mmCIF file of C-alpha atoms and ligand atoms in Angstrom:
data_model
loop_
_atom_site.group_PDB
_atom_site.id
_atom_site.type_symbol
_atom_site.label_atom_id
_atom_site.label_comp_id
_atom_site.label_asym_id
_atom_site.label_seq_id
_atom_site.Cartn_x
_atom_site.Cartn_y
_atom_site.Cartn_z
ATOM 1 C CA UNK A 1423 -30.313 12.211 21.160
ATOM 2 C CA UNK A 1424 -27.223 10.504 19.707
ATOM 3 C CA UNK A 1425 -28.872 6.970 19.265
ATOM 4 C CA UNK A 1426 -31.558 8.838 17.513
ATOM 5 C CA UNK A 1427 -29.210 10.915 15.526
ATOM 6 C CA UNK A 1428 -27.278 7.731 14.696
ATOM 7 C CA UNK A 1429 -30.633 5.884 13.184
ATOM 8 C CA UNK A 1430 -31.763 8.823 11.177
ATOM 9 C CA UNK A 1431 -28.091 8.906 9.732
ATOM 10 C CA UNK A 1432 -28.113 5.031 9.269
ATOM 11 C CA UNK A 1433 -31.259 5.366 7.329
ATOM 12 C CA UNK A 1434 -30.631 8.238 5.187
ATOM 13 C CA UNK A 1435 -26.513 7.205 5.351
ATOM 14 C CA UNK A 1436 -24.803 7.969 2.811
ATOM 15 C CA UNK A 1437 -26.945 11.000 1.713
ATOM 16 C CA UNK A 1438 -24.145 12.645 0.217
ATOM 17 C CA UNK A 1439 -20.852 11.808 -1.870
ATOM 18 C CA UNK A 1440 -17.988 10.575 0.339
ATOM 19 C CA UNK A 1441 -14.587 11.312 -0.022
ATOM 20 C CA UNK A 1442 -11.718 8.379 -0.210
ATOM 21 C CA UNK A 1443 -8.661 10.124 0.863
ATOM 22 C CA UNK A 1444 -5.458 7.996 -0.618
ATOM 23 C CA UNK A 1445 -2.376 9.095 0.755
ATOM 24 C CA UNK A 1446 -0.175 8.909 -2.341
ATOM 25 C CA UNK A 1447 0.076 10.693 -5.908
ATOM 26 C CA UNK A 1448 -2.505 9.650 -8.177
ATOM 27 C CA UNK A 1449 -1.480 7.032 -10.533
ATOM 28 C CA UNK A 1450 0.387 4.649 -8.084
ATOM 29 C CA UNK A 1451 -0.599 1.558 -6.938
ATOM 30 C CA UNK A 1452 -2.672 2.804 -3.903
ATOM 31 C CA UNK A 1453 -4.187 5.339 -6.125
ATOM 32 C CA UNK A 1454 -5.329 2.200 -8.770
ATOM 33 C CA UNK A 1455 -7.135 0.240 -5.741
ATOM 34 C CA UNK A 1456 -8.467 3.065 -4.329
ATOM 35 C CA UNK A 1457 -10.155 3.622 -7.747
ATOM 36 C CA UNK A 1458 -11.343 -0.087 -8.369
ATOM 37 C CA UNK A 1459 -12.703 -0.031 -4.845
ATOM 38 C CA UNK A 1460 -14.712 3.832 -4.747
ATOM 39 C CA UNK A 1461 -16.183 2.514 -8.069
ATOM 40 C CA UNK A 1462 -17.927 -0.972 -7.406
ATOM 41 C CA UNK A 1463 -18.968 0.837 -3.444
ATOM 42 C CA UNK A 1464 -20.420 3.807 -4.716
ATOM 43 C CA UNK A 1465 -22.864 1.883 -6.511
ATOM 44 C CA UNK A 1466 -23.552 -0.505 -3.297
ATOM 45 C CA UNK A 1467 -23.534 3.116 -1.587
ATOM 46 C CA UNK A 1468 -25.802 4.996 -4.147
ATOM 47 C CA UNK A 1469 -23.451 7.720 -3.702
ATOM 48 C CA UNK A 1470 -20.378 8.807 -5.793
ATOM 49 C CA UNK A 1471 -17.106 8.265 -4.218
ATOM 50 C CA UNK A 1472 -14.436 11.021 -4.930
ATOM 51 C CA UNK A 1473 -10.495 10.442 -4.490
ATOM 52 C CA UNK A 1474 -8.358 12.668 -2.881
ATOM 53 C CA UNK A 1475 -4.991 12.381 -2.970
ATOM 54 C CA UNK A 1476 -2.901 14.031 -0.559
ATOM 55 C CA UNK A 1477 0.787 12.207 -1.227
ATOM 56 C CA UNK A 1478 3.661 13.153 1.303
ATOM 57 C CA UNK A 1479 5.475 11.983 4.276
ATOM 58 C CA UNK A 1480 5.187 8.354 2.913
ATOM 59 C CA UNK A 1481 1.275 8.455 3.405
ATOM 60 C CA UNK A 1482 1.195 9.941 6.957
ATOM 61 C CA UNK A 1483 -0.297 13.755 5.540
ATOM 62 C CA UNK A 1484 -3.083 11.819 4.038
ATOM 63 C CA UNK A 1485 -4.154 9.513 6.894
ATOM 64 C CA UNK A 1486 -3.571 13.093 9.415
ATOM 65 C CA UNK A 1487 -6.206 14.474 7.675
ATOM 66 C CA UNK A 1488 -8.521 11.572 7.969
ATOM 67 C CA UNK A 1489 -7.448 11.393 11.513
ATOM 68 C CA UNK A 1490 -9.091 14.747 11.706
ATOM 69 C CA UNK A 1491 -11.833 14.843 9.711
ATOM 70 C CA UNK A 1492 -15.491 15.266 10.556
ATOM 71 C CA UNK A 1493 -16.236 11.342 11.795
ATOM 72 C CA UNK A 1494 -19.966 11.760 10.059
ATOM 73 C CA UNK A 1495 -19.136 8.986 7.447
ATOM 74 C CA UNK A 1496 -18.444 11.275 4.604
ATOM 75 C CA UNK A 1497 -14.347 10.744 4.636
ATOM 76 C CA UNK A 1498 -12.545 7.223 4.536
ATOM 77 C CA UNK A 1499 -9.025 6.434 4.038
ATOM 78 C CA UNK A 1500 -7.682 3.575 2.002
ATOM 79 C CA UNK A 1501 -3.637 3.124 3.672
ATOM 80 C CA UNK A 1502 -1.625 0.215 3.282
ATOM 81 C CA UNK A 1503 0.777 -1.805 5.701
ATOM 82 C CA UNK A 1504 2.675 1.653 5.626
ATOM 83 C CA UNK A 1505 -0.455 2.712 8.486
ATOM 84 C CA UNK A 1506 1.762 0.294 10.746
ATOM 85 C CA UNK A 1507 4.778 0.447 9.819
ATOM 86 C CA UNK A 1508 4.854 4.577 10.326
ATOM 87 C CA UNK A 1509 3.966 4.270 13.951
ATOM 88 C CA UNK A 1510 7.492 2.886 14.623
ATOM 89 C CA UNK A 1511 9.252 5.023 11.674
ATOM 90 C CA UNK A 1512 7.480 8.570 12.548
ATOM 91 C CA UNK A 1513 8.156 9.370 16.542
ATOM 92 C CA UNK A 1514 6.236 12.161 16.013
ATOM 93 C CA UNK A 1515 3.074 11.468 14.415
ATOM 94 C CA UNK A 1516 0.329 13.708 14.117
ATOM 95 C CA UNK A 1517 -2.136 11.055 15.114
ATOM 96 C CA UNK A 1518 -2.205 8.257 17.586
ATOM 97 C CA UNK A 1519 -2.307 4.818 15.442
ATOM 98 C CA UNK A 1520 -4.520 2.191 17.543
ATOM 99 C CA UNK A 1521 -7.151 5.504 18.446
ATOM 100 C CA UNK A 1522 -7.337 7.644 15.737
ATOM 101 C CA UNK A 1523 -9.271 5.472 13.139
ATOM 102 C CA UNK A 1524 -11.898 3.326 12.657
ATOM 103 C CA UNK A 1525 -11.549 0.278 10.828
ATOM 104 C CA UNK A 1526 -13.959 -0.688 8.021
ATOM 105 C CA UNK A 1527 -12.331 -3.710 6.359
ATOM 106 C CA UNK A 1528 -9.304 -5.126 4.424
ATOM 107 C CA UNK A 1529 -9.353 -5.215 0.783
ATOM 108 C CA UNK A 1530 -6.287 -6.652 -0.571
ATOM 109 C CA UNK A 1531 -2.589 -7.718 0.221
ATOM 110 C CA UNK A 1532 -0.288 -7.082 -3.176
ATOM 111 C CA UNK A 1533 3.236 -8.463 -3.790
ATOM 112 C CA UNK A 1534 5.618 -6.503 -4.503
ATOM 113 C CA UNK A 1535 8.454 -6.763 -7.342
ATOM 114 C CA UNK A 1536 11.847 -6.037 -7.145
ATOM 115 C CA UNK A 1537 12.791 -4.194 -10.894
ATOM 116 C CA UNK A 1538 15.267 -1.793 -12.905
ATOM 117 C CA UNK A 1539 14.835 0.581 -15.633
ATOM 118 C CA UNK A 1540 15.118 -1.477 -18.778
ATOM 119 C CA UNK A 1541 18.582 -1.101 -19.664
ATOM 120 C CA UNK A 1542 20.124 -1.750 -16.019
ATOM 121 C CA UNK A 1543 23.080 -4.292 -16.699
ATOM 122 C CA UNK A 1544 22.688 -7.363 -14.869
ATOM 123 C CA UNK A 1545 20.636 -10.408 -16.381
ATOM 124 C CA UNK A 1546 19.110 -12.025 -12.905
ATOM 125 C CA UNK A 1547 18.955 -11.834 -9.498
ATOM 126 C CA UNK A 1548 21.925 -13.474 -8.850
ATOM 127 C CA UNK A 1549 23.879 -11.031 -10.919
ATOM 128 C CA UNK A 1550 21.723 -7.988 -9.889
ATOM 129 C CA UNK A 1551 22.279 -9.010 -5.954
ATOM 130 C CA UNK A 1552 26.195 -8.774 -6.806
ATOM 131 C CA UNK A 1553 25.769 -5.942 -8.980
ATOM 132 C CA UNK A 1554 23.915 -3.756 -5.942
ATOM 133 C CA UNK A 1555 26.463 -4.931 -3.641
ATOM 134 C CA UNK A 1556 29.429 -3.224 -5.649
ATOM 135 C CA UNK A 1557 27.765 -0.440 -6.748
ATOM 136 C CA UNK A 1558 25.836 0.508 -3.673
ATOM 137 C CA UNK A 1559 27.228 4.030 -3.587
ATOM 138 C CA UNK A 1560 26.500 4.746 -7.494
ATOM 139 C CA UNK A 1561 22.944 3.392 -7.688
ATOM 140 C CA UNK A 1562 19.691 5.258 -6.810
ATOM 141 C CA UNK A 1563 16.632 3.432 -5.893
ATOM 142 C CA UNK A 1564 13.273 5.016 -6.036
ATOM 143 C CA UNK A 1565 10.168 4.846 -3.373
ATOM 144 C CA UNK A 1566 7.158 6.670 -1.886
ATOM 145 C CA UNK A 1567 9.055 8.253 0.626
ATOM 146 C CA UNK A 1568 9.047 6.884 4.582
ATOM 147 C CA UNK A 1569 6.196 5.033 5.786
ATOM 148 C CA UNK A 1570 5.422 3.878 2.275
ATOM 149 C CA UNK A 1571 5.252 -0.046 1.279
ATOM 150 C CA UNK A 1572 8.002 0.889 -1.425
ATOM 151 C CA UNK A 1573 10.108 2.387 1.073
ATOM 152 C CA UNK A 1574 10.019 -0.911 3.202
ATOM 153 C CA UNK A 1575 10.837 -2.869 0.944
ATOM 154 C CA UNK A 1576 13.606 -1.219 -0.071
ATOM 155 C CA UNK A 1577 14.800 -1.307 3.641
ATOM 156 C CA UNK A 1578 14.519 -5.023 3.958
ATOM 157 C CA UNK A 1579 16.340 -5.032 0.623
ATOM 158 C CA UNK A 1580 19.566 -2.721 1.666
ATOM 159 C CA UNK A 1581 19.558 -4.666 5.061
ATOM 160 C CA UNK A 1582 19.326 -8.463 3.053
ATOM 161 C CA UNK A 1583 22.555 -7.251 0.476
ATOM 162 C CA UNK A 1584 24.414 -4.995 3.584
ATOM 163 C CA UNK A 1585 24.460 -2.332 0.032
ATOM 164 C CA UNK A 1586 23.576 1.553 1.797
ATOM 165 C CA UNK A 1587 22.137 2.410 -1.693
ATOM 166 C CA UNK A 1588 20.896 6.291 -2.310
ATOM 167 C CA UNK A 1589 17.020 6.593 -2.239
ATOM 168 C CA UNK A 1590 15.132 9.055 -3.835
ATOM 169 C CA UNK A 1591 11.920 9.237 -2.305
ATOM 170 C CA UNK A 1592 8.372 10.797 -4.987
ATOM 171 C CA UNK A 1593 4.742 11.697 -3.752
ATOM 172 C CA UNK A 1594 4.073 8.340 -4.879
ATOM 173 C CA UNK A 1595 5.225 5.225 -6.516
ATOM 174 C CA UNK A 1596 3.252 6.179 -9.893
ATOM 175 C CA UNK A 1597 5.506 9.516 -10.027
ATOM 176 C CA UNK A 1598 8.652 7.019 -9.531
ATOM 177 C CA UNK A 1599 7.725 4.603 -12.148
ATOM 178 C CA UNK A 1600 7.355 7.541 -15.060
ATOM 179 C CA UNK A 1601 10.834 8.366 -14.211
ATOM 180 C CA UNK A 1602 11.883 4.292 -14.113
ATOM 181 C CA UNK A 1603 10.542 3.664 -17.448
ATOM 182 C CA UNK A 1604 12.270 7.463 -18.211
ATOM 183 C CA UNK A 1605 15.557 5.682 -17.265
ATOM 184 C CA UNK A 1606 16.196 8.975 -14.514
ATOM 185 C CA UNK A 1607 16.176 6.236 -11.421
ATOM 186 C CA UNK A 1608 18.045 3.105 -11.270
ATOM 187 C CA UNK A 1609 15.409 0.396 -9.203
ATOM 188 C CA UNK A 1610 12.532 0.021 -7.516
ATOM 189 C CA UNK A 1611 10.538 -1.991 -5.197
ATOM 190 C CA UNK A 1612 7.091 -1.668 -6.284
ATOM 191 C CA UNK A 1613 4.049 -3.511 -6.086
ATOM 192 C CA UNK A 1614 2.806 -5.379 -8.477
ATOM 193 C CA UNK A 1615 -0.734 -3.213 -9.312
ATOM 194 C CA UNK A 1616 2.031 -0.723 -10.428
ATOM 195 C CA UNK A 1617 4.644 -2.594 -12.073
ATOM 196 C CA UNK A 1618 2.675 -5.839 -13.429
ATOM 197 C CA UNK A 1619 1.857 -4.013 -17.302
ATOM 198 C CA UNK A 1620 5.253 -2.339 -17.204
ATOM 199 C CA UNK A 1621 7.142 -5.497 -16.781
ATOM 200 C CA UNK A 1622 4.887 -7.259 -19.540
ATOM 201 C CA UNK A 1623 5.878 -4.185 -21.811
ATOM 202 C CA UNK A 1624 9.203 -4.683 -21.148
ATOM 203 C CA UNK A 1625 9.548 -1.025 -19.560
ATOM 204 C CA UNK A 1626 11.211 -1.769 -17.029
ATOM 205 C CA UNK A 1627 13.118 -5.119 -16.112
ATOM 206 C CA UNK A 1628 11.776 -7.483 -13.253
ATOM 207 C CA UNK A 1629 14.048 -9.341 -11.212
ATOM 208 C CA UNK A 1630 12.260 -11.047 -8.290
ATOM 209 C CA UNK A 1631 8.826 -11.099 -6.519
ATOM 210 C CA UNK A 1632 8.873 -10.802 -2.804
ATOM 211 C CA UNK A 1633 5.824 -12.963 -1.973
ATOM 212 C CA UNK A 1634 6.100 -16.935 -0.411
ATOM 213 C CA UNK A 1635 5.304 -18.210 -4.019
ATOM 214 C CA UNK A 1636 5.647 -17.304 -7.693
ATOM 215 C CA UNK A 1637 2.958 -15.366 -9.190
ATOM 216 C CA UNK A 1638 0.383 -17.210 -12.013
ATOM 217 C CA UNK A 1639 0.912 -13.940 -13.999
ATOM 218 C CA UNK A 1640 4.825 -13.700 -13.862
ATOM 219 C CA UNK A 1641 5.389 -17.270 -13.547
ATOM 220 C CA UNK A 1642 9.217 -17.133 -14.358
ATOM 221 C CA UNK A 1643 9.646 -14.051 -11.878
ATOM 222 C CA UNK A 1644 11.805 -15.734 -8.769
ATOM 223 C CA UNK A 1645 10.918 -15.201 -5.583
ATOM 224 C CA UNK A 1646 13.244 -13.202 -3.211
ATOM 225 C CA UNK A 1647 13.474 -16.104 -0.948
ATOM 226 C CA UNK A 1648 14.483 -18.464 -3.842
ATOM 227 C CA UNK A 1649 17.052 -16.036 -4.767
ATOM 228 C CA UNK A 1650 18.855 -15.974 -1.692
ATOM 229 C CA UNK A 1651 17.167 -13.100 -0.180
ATOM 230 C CA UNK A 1652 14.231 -14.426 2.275
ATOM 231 C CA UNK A 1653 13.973 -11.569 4.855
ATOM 232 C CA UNK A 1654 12.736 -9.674 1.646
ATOM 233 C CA UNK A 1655 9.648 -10.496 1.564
ATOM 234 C CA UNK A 1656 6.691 -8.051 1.920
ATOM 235 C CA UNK A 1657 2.850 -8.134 0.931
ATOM 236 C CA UNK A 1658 1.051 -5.156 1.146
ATOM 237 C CA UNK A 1659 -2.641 -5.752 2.559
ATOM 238 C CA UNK A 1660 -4.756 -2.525 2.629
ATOM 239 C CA UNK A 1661 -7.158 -1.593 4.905
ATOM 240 C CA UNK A 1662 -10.418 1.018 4.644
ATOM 241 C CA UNK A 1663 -10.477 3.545 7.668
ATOM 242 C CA UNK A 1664 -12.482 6.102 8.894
ATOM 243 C CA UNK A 1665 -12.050 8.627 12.063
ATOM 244 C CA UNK A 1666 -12.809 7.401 15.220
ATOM 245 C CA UNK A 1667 -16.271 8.001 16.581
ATOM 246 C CA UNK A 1668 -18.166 7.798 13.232
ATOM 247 C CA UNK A 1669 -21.254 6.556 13.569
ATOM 248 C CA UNK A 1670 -21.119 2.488 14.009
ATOM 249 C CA UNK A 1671 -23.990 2.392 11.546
ATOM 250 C CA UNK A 1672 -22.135 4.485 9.218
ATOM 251 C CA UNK A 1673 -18.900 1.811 9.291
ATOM 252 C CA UNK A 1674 -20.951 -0.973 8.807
ATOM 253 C CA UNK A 1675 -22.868 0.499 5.880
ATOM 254 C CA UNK A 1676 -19.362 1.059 4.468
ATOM 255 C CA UNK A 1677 -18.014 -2.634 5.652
ATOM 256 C CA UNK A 1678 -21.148 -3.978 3.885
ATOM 257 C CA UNK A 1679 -20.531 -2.095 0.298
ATOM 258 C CA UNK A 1680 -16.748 -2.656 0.262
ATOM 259 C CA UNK A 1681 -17.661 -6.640 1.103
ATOM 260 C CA UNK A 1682 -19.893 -6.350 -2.081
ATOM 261 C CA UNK A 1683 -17.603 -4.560 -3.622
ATOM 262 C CA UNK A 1684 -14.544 -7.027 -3.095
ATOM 263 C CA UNK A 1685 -17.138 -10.352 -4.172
ATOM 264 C CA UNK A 1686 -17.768 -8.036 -7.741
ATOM 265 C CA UNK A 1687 -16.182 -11.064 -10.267
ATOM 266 C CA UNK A 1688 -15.215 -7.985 -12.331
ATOM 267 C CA UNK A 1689 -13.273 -6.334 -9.362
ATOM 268 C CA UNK A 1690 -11.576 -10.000 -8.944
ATOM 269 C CA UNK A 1691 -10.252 -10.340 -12.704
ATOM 270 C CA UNK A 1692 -9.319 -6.808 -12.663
ATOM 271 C CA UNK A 1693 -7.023 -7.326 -9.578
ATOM 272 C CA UNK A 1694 -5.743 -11.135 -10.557
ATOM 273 C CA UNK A 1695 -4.201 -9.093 -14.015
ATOM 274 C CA UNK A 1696 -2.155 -7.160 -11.417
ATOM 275 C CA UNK A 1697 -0.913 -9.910 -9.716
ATOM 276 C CA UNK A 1698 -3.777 -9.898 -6.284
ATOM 277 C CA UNK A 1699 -6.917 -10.540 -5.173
ATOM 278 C CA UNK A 1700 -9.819 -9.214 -2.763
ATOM 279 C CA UNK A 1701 -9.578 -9.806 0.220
ATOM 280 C CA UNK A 1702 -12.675 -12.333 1.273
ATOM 281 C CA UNK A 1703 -15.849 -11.216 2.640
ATOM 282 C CA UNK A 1704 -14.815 -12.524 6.165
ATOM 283 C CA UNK A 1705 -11.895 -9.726 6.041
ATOM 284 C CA UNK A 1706 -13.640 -7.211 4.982
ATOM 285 C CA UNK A 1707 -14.805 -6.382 8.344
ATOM 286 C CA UNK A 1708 -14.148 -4.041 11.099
ATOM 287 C CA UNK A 1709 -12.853 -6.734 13.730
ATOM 288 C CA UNK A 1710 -10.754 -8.234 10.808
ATOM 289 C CA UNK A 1711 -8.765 -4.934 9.999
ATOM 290 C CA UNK A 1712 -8.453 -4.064 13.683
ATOM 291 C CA UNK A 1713 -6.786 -7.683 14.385
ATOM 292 C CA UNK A 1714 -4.231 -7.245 11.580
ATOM 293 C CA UNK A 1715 -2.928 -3.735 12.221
ATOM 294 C CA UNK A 1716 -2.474 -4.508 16.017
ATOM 295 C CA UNK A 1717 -0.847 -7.736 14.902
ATOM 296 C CA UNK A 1718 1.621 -5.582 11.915
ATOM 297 C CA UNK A 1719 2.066 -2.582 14.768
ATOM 298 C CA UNK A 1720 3.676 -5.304 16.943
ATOM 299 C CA UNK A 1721 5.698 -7.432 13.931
ATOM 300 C CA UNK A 1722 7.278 -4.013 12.443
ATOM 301 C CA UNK A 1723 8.223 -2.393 15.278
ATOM 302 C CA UNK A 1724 11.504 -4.090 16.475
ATOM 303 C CA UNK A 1725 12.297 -4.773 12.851
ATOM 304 C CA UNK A 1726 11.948 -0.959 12.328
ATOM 305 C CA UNK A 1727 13.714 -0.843 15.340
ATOM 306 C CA UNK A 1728 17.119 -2.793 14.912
ATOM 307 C CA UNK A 1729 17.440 -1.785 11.431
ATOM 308 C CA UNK A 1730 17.632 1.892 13.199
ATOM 309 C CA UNK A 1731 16.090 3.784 10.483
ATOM 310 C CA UNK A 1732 13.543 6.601 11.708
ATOM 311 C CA UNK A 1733 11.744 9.133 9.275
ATOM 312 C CA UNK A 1734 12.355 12.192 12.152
HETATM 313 C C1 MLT B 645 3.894 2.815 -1.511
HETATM 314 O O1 MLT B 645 3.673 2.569 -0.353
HETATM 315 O O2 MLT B 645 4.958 2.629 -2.106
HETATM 316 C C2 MLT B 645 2.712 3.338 -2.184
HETATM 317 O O3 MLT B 645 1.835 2.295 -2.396
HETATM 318 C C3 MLT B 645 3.054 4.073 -3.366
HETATM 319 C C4 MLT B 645 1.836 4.541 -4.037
HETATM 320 O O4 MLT B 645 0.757 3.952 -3.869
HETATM 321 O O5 MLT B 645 1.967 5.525 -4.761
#
């Protein structure tokens, strides 16, 4: 009964629209992949692809409920390296990492930019690095609240400059940057699909990239580890999930549409202006995704763990 049920549903799969749960405020930067994406699939899929966003808890509410959704096929999850690192941050998650989900593929790893409302003081790194570390106490640096990318970031940040700075964490990192370029919050770590237009429109001021090399769109943007700050470095792949137990024919249908998704030239110029790319076909898998979040769940964890910072 279930290998027929499986064919008819891999034949008539999807017969219905499908809902992309993303697991921050709309407007961020998971929010403006999750969009690129739903587009080009749904017309691999034939079927429209609807965001949800369910922000909170640094992207653990949202990938909860996909954790316990229906597993017919009809609800994915686009999370971030945040889907590791919250394993080790959260003790008590509502779902169990490594079981709950089923991987469909990787679609893109996105540097991340350290910046500062526009007016913030200091000229370069150099001077913002000593800048932080006096006035520690007195500045407030924004993120997407525990678990998120912008959140880690801005751990490996306080722990590279020893500078306890106050965070003030938003339902997502697109809520954070209106009130950056408002001038209510001081800095940021965010990545680069959110901060790459701002930065050119002088909104907010840039100060260093955290990936191995310079960016091609921000070419005079330092990187952290040029600057004196190489444990800040961070590069925030995404992954596609869906519960556990949905059909395998379901997952590959979804693997195969997000691989023609990702090779779409127009989905690769639209993420090269924000500073990334697709992930290739060969990552776009299920095996792929499942390799990298075991390998992140076991790189995180004692970094998570010796910087001592837990979200309960
Ligand atoms: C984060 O992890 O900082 C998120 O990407 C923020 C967001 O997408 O809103």
């Amino acid at each position: 009964a279930t290998l027929l049920a499986s064919t008819a549903l891999a034949q008539g799969y999807p017969e219905r629209q499908i809902t992309m749960v993303v697991p921050f405020a709309a407007g961020g930067p998971t929010d403006t992949v999750g969009r690129l994406v739903a587009e080009r699939m749904s017309e691999q899929l034939g079927q429209q692809i609807l965001i949800e966003n369910v922000g909170g808890a640094g992207g653990t509410l949202g990938a909860a409920q996909v954790a316990g959704a229906e597993p017919d096929g009809y609800t994915i999850l686009l999370h971030h390296i945040g889907m590791a690192t919250s394993e080790t941050l959260y003790r008590e998650l509502p779902y169990e990492t490594t079981t709950a989900f089923a991987p469909i593929g990787l679609v893109t790893e996105v540097p991340m930019t350290i910046v500062a409302r526009a007016d913030f003081e200091p000229a370069d790194i150099a001077s913002f690095v000593a800048y932080v570390k006096e006035n520690a106490d007195t500045i407030t640096m924004a993120n997407a609240g525990i678990g998120s990318a912008s959140h880690l970031c801005g751990m490996l940040f306080m722990q590279a400059t020893e500078s306890p700075i106050v965070t003030v964490p938003y339902r997502g990192a697109g809520p954070a940057m209106t009130e950056l370029v408002g001038g209510q919050i001081d800095i940021m770590c965010d990545q680069t699909t959110n901060t790459t237009e701002q930065i050119k429109g002088g909104t907010v001021k840039a100060y260093a990239v955290t990936a191995p090399e310079r960016l091609e769109i921000l070419p005079d943007l330092p990187t952290t580890a040029e600057s004196g700050l190489p444990g800040v470095e961070v590069t925030v792949w995404h992954g596609l999930y869906a519960p556990a137990g949905t059909p395998p024919e379901a997952v590959e249908r979804l693997s195969a549409a997000l691989q023609s998704a990702l090779a779409d030239p127009g989905i690769a110029e639209q993420l090269a202006e924000l500073g990334t790319a697709p992930s290739p076909a060969e990552d776009a898998t299920p095996a792929a995704l499942e390799a990298r979040l075991t390998e992140e769940l076991a790189r995180w964890k004692p970094i998570i763990e010796e910087a001592g910072v837990y979200a309960d």
